[in-house]
Amino acid sequence: MRLLFIGDVVGRTGRAAIAEHLPKLREKLALDFVVVNGENAAGGFGVTETIAQDFLNAGADCITLGNHSFDQREALVFITRAPHLLRPMNYPAGTPGRGAWLYETAKGERVLVMSIMGRIFMDAMDDPFAAVEKELAACPMGLGCDVAILDIHAETTSEKQAMAHFVDGRVSMAVGSHTHCPTADYQILTHGSAFQSDAGMTGDYDSVIGMDKEEPIRRFTRKVPGGRFEPAEGAATLCGLFVETGADGLARRVEPVRIGGKLAQAMPTV
Ligand SMILES: [Fe+2]
Ligand SMILES: [Fe+2]
């Protein structure tokens, strides 16, 4: 199967990149399943029901979130009736929505998607390792699902790498989000899972992690907030990770995708 994970879509320019490129990518790469991280899609903070629907219309099958899951308060309500929308599964018990779900492709293959949030330099959360272990025990690849995708929403590469090795051989791809900058460490791990510390954001890279530069610089230099964080509005680079799996669900090929905007372009050859 051919899978694509697209990193954190930031603001209007990120949404425009999804609308422009995802339908063509879906076709060109003959994708079977697409996950988009949408935690920064609404003005940099959270996601709305309309935006989530736009992503589905453009070719996404599932939208994952992160620490900004509920910045738009309407998400607390519509996530309960939106199985295509996942927030990290290690939120405290009782948090609305779900963190993992089993989807079915048009061809009938079963796709498990899991969203998890790290704990280093982030909000206090339940143990992400225990949460993933429990989910994989309930739905092992090859039995409960044909392929499995894990979005590791975390700040540190060490925690992301530890999580990836922890699930190596048990998922098709373990891919990082949240840090908004694509890393060059994409690879197939020892036991067959594809990995990249961060898929990168889908946003304007002439920015500070997608935000207009002025306010972040002001806060670093003066320690006094002078205004709101606003998404940068230049052309976005759509960033993602493409993975092709074998019959066992494990990765055979892993390649980055970067389209538009300021970053060097990358497109898998198919
Ligand atoms: Fe993000
Ligand atoms: Fe995040």
CSV table of N, CA and C and ligand atoms in Angstrom, one decimal, residues 7-10 37-41 44 65-68 153 177-180 198 201 209, ligand 1:
chain,number,residue,atom,x,y,z
A,7,GLY,N,2.6,16.8,7.4
A,7,GLY,CA,2.9,17.4,8.7
A,7,GLY,C,2.0,18.7,8.9
A,8,ASP,N,2.0,19.1,10.2
A,8,ASP,CA,1.2,20.2,10.7
A,8,ASP,C,0.9,21.3,9.7
A,9,VAL,N,-0.4,21.4,9.3
A,9,VAL,CA,-0.8,22.4,8.4
A,9,VAL,C,-1.0,23.7,9.2
A,10,VAL,N,-0.3,24.8,8.8
A,10,VAL,CA,-0.3,26.0,9.6
A,10,VAL,C,-1.0,27.1,8.8
A,37,ASN,N,-1.8,16.1,9.6
A,37,ASN,CA,-1.9,16.7,10.9
A,37,ASN,C,-2.5,18.1,10.8
A,38,GLY,N,-3.6,18.4,11.5
A,38,GLY,CA,-4.3,19.6,11.3
A,38,GLY,C,-4.3,20.5,12.6
A,39,GLU,N,-3.4,20.3,13.5
A,39,GLU,CA,-3.6,20.9,14.8
A,39,GLU,C,-3.4,22.5,14.7
A,40,ASN,N,-2.7,23.0,13.6
A,40,ASN,CA,-2.5,24.4,13.5
A,40,ASN,C,-3.2,25.0,12.3
A,41,ALA,N,-4.2,24.3,11.9
A,41,ALA,CA,-4.9,24.7,10.6
A,41,ALA,C,-5.7,26.0,10.7
A,44,GLY,N,-3.4,29.0,13.0
A,44,GLY,CA,-2.3,28.5,13.7
A,44,GLY,C,-2.7,27.7,15.0
A,65,LEU,N,-4.3,15.4,15.4
A,65,LEU,CA,-4.1,16.7,16.1
A,65,LEU,C,-2.9,16.7,17.0
A,66,GLY,N,-2.9,17.4,18.1
A,66,GLY,CA,-1.8,17.4,19.0
A,66,GLY,C,-2.1,18.3,20.2
A,67,ASN,N,-1.1,19.0,20.7
A,67,ASN,CA,-1.3,19.9,21.9
A,67,ASN,C,-2.3,21.0,21.6
A,68,HIS,N,-2.5,21.3,20.3
A,68,HIS,CA,-3.5,22.4,20.0
A,68,HIS,C,-4.9,21.8,19.6
A,153,HIS,N,3.6,13.0,18.3
A,153,HIS,CA,3.5,14.5,18.4
A,153,HIS,C,4.3,14.9,19.6
A,177,SER,N,5.6,14.7,14.4
A,177,SER,CA,5.0,16.0,14.1
A,177,SER,C,5.3,17.0,15.2
A,178,HIS,N,4.8,18.2,15.2
A,178,HIS,CA,4.9,19.2,16.2
A,178,HIS,C,6.0,20.1,16.1
A,179,THR,N,7.2,19.7,15.7
A,179,THR,CA,8.4,20.6,15.7
A,179,THR,C,8.5,21.5,14.4
A,180,HIS,N,7.6,21.1,13.4
A,180,HIS,CA,7.4,22.0,12.2
A,180,HIS,C,8.6,22.2,11.4
A,198,ASP,N,10.6,14.2,12.2
A,198,ASP,CA,9.6,15.2,12.0
A,198,ASP,C,9.3,15.3,10.5
A,201,MET,N,6.3,21.0,8.8
A,201,MET,CA,5.0,21.6,8.7
A,201,MET,C,4.6,21.8,7.2
A,209,ILE,N,8.5,28.7,13.0
A,209,ILE,CA,7.7,27.6,13.0
A,209,ILE,C,6.2,27.9,12.5
B,1,FE,FE,2.0,21.9,15.2
